[in-house]
Amino acid sequence: MTMHDTSDDTVDQIIDRAVRASEQWKRTAIADRSRALIAVADALDEQADELVPIAQRETHLAEARLRGELRRTTFQLRMFAEMLPEGLWLDARIDHADAEWPMGAPRPDLRRQLEPIGATLVFAASNFPFAFSVAGGDTASALAAGNAVVLKAHHGHPDLSDATAAVVIDALAAAGAPEGLFQTIHGTEAGVRALRAPGIKAAAFTGSVRGGRALFDIAASRPEPIPFYGELGSTNPAFVTRRAAERDAAGIARDFVASVTGSAGQLCTKPGVLFVPAESSIVAELGAQQLPPATPLLNGGIESGFRESVASTQAVSGVRTLAGGADQDAEAPSPVLFTTSSETLRAEMDTLMSEMFGPAALVVTYDDESELLEIADRLEGQLTATVIGEDDDAIAVDLLPKLSERAGRVLWNQWPTGVSVTWAQQHGGPYPATTAVGTTSVGMAAITRFLRPVAYQNVPDALLPQALQEANPLGIARRVDGILILP
């Protein structure tokens, strides 16, 4: 146990407090929840000059990147706060009693809404020490939904986690939130103990396939299985059509390298495999690119995993180094691009389509565009899939639908790094990209992960939740007897 690890007794006490806080928070007025989220966002902004240097020291990420990430973190808190009062996220539905209901039997009075799922366990990510960590999207959406949060801090930035948590806890207390609404724990064993605790009703995770799958299995094997929203891994393939390659080979090469090497390639949406026509000049353009210098990665675990994945790719017969990677044994790993043929890729699909989490990517040459359809059919689940093409490319008619079956976000002539926090964002995908294909961890739809539907039958109006009362005291849009009624 390290100085940061949380003891078993303390974990149990934290869970008990979270359960009590959740019971209070779910009954807290929506307007008060909204104000509390804004208070947290304001407090984090005010403490930026204290938090960012700690993040720099622990993660090796640049100050500009970290300040931008903190702005994104507070932006999404405020966006959830602004969304709450409108009430659409409650999905309120009212069916009045109908003795003549054509089903063949009378319809009772039924009223349905989404309600908080309960105390939620969030496993923080290493690569986004603000936006996917202590006060990140999982925490924001779970709190907005009306749940207490127990945050398992990432070992890669423990001091930042404690400092950020202190800001969050103080801001919530000043806003009048229940004690124990947000708490943190440290250590792998503490995280597993919390995941097994009966008081925890949902969990969210961002990290590796191996770690995420182990936690998913624990969540599923509990006496009471719970939802586990894991973001695990993705290669994010990008496909360049023949005509697009002819149009702008140099630009494609430049922008691909920027997307691969940004934040030292430590982004879950980094395009890890690029498919280009064999006869195009893109390969030569990539080979001539000046890659960024070597830089320390987030932590020792990330670095060792990166070195192993690079070695596995490099060891495949038919793969050669295209650019960079001069000294992978140096103190910090160098960015590197590999290249191979589509024939080699198809023969070694498991190895070559595995994620290299760091500044590395594989460039695959193809002879005929029809090969792209075959490859798309064999893809595992992805967070993103990209097509660089012309609007009237014939291949796109078949390729885009295939990619939409494999990925949660399909891009056209844009690169996948940079995940905007919006109403329409989808950050998720089929396994192994995530463990819950029907959800997103970014954007306003993320709130639905931490809600569950409850129907009330024949309950007196005064005893109903406000969203379902006849007078609609919240003034929200509702579906009444099948008709959408706007406030």
Short mmCIF file of N, CA and C in Angstrom, two decimals, residues 157-248:
data_model
loop_
_atom_site.label_atom_id
_atom_site.label_comp_id
_atom_site.label_asym_id
_atom_site.label_seq_id
_atom_site.Cartn_x
_atom_site.Cartn_y
_atom_site.Cartn_z
N HIS A 157 -1.57 10.62 -11.66
CA HIS A 157 -1.58 12.01 -11.18
C HIS A 157 -2.30 12.11 -9.83
N PRO A 158 -1.74 11.47 -8.80
CA PRO A 158 -2.40 11.46 -7.49
C PRO A 158 -2.48 12.82 -6.82
N ASP A 159 -1.41 13.62 -6.92
CA ASP A 159 -1.43 14.92 -6.26
C ASP A 159 -2.44 15.85 -6.93
N LEU A 160 -2.49 15.82 -8.25
CA LEU A 160 -3.49 16.62 -8.96
C LEU A 160 -4.89 16.16 -8.58
N SER A 161 -5.08 14.84 -8.47
CA SER A 161 -6.40 14.31 -8.11
C SER A 161 -6.84 14.86 -6.76
N ASP A 162 -5.94 14.84 -5.77
CA ASP A 162 -6.30 15.34 -4.45
C ASP A 162 -6.58 16.84 -4.47
N ALA A 163 -5.76 17.57 -5.21
CA ALA A 163 -5.96 19.02 -5.27
C ALA A 163 -7.27 19.37 -5.96
N THR A 164 -7.56 18.68 -7.07
CA THR A 164 -8.81 18.94 -7.78
C THR A 164 -10.00 18.53 -6.94
N ALA A 165 -9.90 17.39 -6.28
CA ALA A 165 -11.00 16.92 -5.44
C ALA A 165 -11.30 17.91 -4.33
N ALA A 166 -10.27 18.49 -3.74
CA ALA A 166 -10.49 19.47 -2.67
C ALA A 166 -11.29 20.67 -3.18
N VAL A 167 -10.98 21.10 -4.40
CA VAL A 167 -11.72 22.22 -5.00
C VAL A 167 -13.18 21.84 -5.20
N VAL A 168 -13.41 20.65 -5.74
CA VAL A 168 -14.78 20.19 -6.01
C VAL A 168 -15.57 20.06 -4.72
N ILE A 169 -14.99 19.43 -3.71
CA ILE A 169 -15.68 19.19 -2.45
C ILE A 169 -16.03 20.51 -1.77
N ASP A 170 -15.09 21.44 -1.75
CA ASP A 170 -15.35 22.74 -1.12
C ASP A 170 -16.45 23.50 -1.86
N ALA A 171 -16.42 23.44 -3.19
CA ALA A 171 -17.43 24.17 -3.98
C ALA A 171 -18.82 23.57 -3.76
N LEU A 172 -18.91 22.25 -3.71
CA LEU A 172 -20.20 21.61 -3.48
C LEU A 172 -20.73 21.94 -2.09
N ALA A 173 -19.85 21.94 -1.10
CA ALA A 173 -20.27 22.26 0.26
C ALA A 173 -20.78 23.69 0.34
N ALA A 174 -20.07 24.62 -0.29
CA ALA A 174 -20.50 26.02 -0.28
C ALA A 174 -21.84 26.21 -0.99
N ALA A 175 -22.13 25.32 -1.95
CA ALA A 175 -23.40 25.41 -2.69
C ALA A 175 -24.53 24.69 -1.97
N GLY A 176 -24.24 24.10 -0.80
CA GLY A 176 -25.28 23.45 -0.02
C GLY A 176 -25.55 22.01 -0.40
N ALA A 177 -24.64 21.38 -1.14
CA ALA A 177 -24.84 19.98 -1.53
C ALA A 177 -24.65 19.07 -0.33
N PRO A 178 -25.22 17.87 -0.36
CA PRO A 178 -25.09 16.94 0.76
C PRO A 178 -23.64 16.54 0.99
N GLU A 179 -23.29 16.32 2.26
CA GLU A 179 -21.97 15.82 2.59
C GLU A 179 -21.79 14.43 1.99
N GLY A 180 -20.64 14.18 1.39
CA GLY A 180 -20.37 12.89 0.79
C GLY A 180 -20.86 12.76 -0.64
N LEU A 181 -21.31 13.87 -1.23
CA LEU A 181 -21.79 13.80 -2.61
C LEU A 181 -20.66 13.46 -3.57
N PHE A 182 -19.46 13.96 -3.28
CA PHE A 182 -18.30 13.65 -4.11
C PHE A 182 -17.14 13.29 -3.20
N GLN A 183 -16.54 12.11 -3.42
CA GLN A 183 -15.41 11.66 -2.61
C GLN A 183 -14.43 10.91 -3.51
N THR A 184 -13.18 10.81 -3.07
CA THR A 184 -12.17 10.12 -3.86
C THR A 184 -11.55 8.98 -3.07
N ILE A 185 -11.10 7.98 -3.82
CA ILE A 185 -10.33 6.87 -3.25
C ILE A 185 -9.10 6.67 -4.13
N HIS A 186 -8.08 6.03 -3.57
CA HIS A 186 -6.84 5.76 -4.30
C HIS A 186 -6.49 4.28 -4.18
N GLY A 187 -5.92 3.74 -5.26
CA GLY A 187 -5.40 2.38 -5.22
C GLY A 187 -6.28 1.38 -5.95
N THR A 188 -5.60 0.43 -6.62
CA THR A 188 -6.33 -0.59 -7.39
C THR A 188 -7.26 -1.41 -6.51
N GLU A 189 -6.77 -1.86 -5.36
CA GLU A 189 -7.60 -2.68 -4.48
C GLU A 189 -8.80 -1.89 -3.97
N ALA A 190 -8.61 -0.62 -3.69
CA ALA A 190 -9.72 0.21 -3.24
C ALA A 190 -10.77 0.33 -4.33
N GLY A 191 -10.31 0.48 -5.59
CA GLY A 191 -11.26 0.58 -6.69
C GLY A 191 -12.08 -0.68 -6.87
N VAL A 192 -11.42 -1.84 -6.75
CA VAL A 192 -12.13 -3.12 -6.88
C VAL A 192 -13.11 -3.31 -5.73
N ARG A 193 -12.70 -2.96 -4.53
CA ARG A 193 -13.59 -3.09 -3.37
C ARG A 193 -14.83 -2.21 -3.55
N ALA A 194 -14.62 -1.00 -4.02
CA ALA A 194 -15.75 -0.10 -4.25
C ALA A 194 -16.67 -0.66 -5.33
N LEU A 195 -16.09 -1.22 -6.39
CA LEU A 195 -16.89 -1.76 -7.48
C LEU A 195 -17.77 -2.91 -7.00
N ARG A 196 -17.30 -3.64 -6.02
CA ARG A 196 -18.07 -4.79 -5.49
C ARG A 196 -19.09 -4.37 -4.42
N ALA A 197 -18.99 -3.15 -3.95
CA ALA A 197 -19.85 -2.71 -2.85
C ALA A 197 -21.31 -2.65 -3.29
N PRO A 198 -22.22 -3.21 -2.51
CA PRO A 198 -23.64 -3.19 -2.89
C PRO A 198 -24.20 -1.78 -3.08
N GLY A 199 -23.62 -0.80 -2.38
CA GLY A 199 -24.13 0.56 -2.50
C GLY A 199 -23.86 1.22 -3.82
N ILE A 200 -22.89 0.73 -4.57
CA ILE A 200 -22.57 1.29 -5.89
C ILE A 200 -23.52 0.70 -6.92
N LYS A 201 -24.17 1.57 -7.71
CA LYS A 201 -25.20 1.13 -8.66
C LYS A 201 -24.79 1.28 -10.12
N ALA A 202 -23.66 1.91 -10.39
CA ALA A 202 -23.15 2.04 -11.77
C ALA A 202 -21.68 2.43 -11.69
N ALA A 203 -20.94 2.14 -12.74
CA ALA A 203 -19.53 2.49 -12.78
C ALA A 203 -19.14 2.93 -14.18
N ALA A 204 -18.16 3.84 -14.25
CA ALA A 204 -17.65 4.34 -15.53
C ALA A 204 -16.13 4.26 -15.51
N PHE A 205 -15.54 3.96 -16.66
CA PHE A 205 -14.10 3.71 -16.75
C PHE A 205 -13.57 4.18 -18.08
N THR A 206 -12.36 4.75 -18.06
CA THR A 206 -11.63 5.05 -19.29
C THR A 206 -10.21 4.54 -19.12
N GLY A 207 -9.79 3.63 -20.01
CA GLY A 207 -8.46 3.07 -19.87
C GLY A 207 -8.21 1.94 -20.84
N SER A 208 -7.43 0.97 -20.42
CA SER A 208 -7.00 -0.10 -21.32
C SER A 208 -8.06 -1.18 -21.47
N VAL A 209 -7.93 -1.96 -22.54
CA VAL A 209 -8.84 -3.09 -22.75
C VAL A 209 -8.68 -4.10 -21.62
N ARG A 210 -7.45 -4.39 -21.27
CA ARG A 210 -7.20 -5.40 -20.23
C ARG A 210 -7.80 -4.98 -18.90
N GLY A 211 -7.49 -3.76 -18.46
CA GLY A 211 -8.01 -3.29 -17.18
C GLY A 211 -9.51 -3.11 -17.19
N GLY A 212 -10.02 -2.54 -18.28
CA GLY A 212 -11.46 -2.32 -18.37
C GLY A 212 -12.26 -3.60 -18.41
N ARG A 213 -11.74 -4.59 -19.13
CA ARG A 213 -12.47 -5.85 -19.22
C ARG A 213 -12.49 -6.56 -17.87
N ALA A 214 -11.40 -6.47 -17.12
CA ALA A 214 -11.36 -7.09 -15.79
C ALA A 214 -12.40 -6.46 -14.87
N LEU A 215 -12.51 -5.15 -14.91
CA LEU A 215 -13.49 -4.46 -14.08
C LEU A 215 -14.91 -4.73 -14.56
N PHE A 216 -15.10 -4.78 -15.87
CA PHE A 216 -16.42 -5.10 -16.43
C PHE A 216 -16.88 -6.48 -15.94
N ASP A 217 -15.97 -7.44 -15.94
CA ASP A 217 -16.33 -8.79 -15.49
C ASP A 217 -16.71 -8.79 -14.01
N ILE A 218 -16.02 -7.98 -13.21
CA ILE A 218 -16.39 -7.88 -11.79
C ILE A 218 -17.78 -7.29 -11.64
N ALA A 219 -18.06 -6.22 -12.39
CA ALA A 219 -19.37 -5.57 -12.31
C ALA A 219 -20.48 -6.52 -12.72
N ALA A 220 -20.20 -7.37 -13.72
CA ALA A 220 -21.22 -8.29 -14.22
C ALA A 220 -21.40 -9.50 -13.32
N SER A 221 -20.38 -9.83 -12.53
CA SER A 221 -20.44 -11.04 -11.71
C SER A 221 -20.88 -10.77 -10.28
N ARG A 222 -21.16 -9.53 -9.94
CA ARG A 222 -21.68 -9.21 -8.61
C ARG A 222 -23.01 -9.92 -8.36
N PRO A 223 -23.38 -10.15 -7.11
CA PRO A 223 -24.73 -10.69 -6.84
C PRO A 223 -25.81 -9.83 -7.48
N GLU A 224 -25.60 -8.51 -7.44
CA GLU A 224 -26.45 -7.58 -8.19
C GLU A 224 -25.59 -6.93 -9.28
N PRO A 225 -25.61 -7.48 -10.49
CA PRO A 225 -24.81 -6.87 -11.56
C PRO A 225 -25.22 -5.41 -11.78
N ILE A 226 -24.24 -4.60 -12.16
CA ILE A 226 -24.52 -3.19 -12.39
C ILE A 226 -24.00 -2.78 -13.76
N PRO A 227 -24.55 -1.68 -14.31
CA PRO A 227 -24.01 -1.17 -15.58
C PRO A 227 -22.55 -0.74 -15.41
N PHE A 228 -21.73 -1.10 -16.38
CA PHE A 228 -20.32 -0.70 -16.37
C PHE A 228 -20.04 -0.04 -17.72
N TYR A 229 -19.80 1.25 -17.69
CA TYR A 229 -19.60 2.02 -18.92
C TYR A 229 -18.10 2.21 -19.13
N GLY A 230 -17.50 1.26 -19.83
CA GLY A 230 -16.06 1.28 -20.03
C GLY A 230 -15.68 1.73 -21.43
N GLU A 231 -14.76 2.68 -21.50
CA GLU A 231 -14.11 3.01 -22.77
C GLU A 231 -12.73 2.36 -22.73
N LEU A 232 -12.49 1.41 -23.65
CA LEU A 232 -11.33 0.54 -23.52
C LEU A 232 -10.22 0.79 -24.52
N GLY A 233 -10.51 0.75 -25.80
CA GLY A 233 -9.43 0.91 -26.77
C GLY A 233 -9.96 1.04 -28.18
N SER A 234 -9.21 1.72 -29.03
CA SER A 234 -9.66 1.94 -30.40
C SER A 234 -8.48 2.30 -31.29
N THR A 235 -8.47 1.77 -32.50
CA THR A 235 -7.42 2.08 -33.47
C THR A 235 -7.81 3.23 -34.38
N ASN A 236 -9.11 3.49 -34.51
CA ASN A 236 -9.61 4.64 -35.28
C ASN A 236 -9.07 4.69 -36.70
N PRO A 237 -9.38 3.70 -37.53
CA PRO A 237 -8.83 3.65 -38.88
C PRO A 237 -9.30 4.83 -39.74
N ALA A 238 -8.44 5.24 -40.64
CA ALA A 238 -8.76 6.31 -41.60
C ALA A 238 -8.51 5.79 -43.01
N PHE A 239 -9.44 6.03 -43.91
CA PHE A 239 -9.40 5.50 -45.27
C PHE A 239 -9.32 6.65 -46.27
N VAL A 240 -8.30 6.64 -47.09
CA VAL A 240 -8.11 7.67 -48.11
C VAL A 240 -8.48 7.09 -49.47
N THR A 241 -9.42 7.72 -50.15
CA THR A 241 -9.79 7.23 -51.48
C THR A 241 -8.74 7.65 -52.50
N ARG A 242 -8.81 7.01 -53.64
CA ARG A 242 -7.82 7.28 -54.68
C ARG A 242 -7.89 8.74 -55.15
N ARG A 243 -9.08 9.25 -55.34
CA ARG A 243 -9.20 10.62 -55.85
C ARG A 243 -8.77 11.64 -54.82
N ALA A 244 -9.04 11.37 -53.54
CA ALA A 244 -8.59 12.29 -52.50
C ALA A 244 -7.07 12.33 -52.43
N ALA A 245 -6.44 11.17 -52.60
CA ALA A 245 -4.98 11.10 -52.59
C ALA A 245 -4.39 11.90 -53.74
N GLU A 246 -5.02 11.83 -54.90
CA GLU A 246 -4.54 12.60 -56.06
C GLU A 246 -4.68 14.10 -55.83
N ARG A 247 -5.73 14.47 -55.11
CA ARG A 247 -6.03 15.89 -54.91
C ARG A 247 -5.06 16.55 -53.95
N ASP A 248 -4.72 15.90 -52.84
CA ASP A 248 -3.95 16.60 -51.81
C ASP A 248 -3.12 15.64 -50.98
#
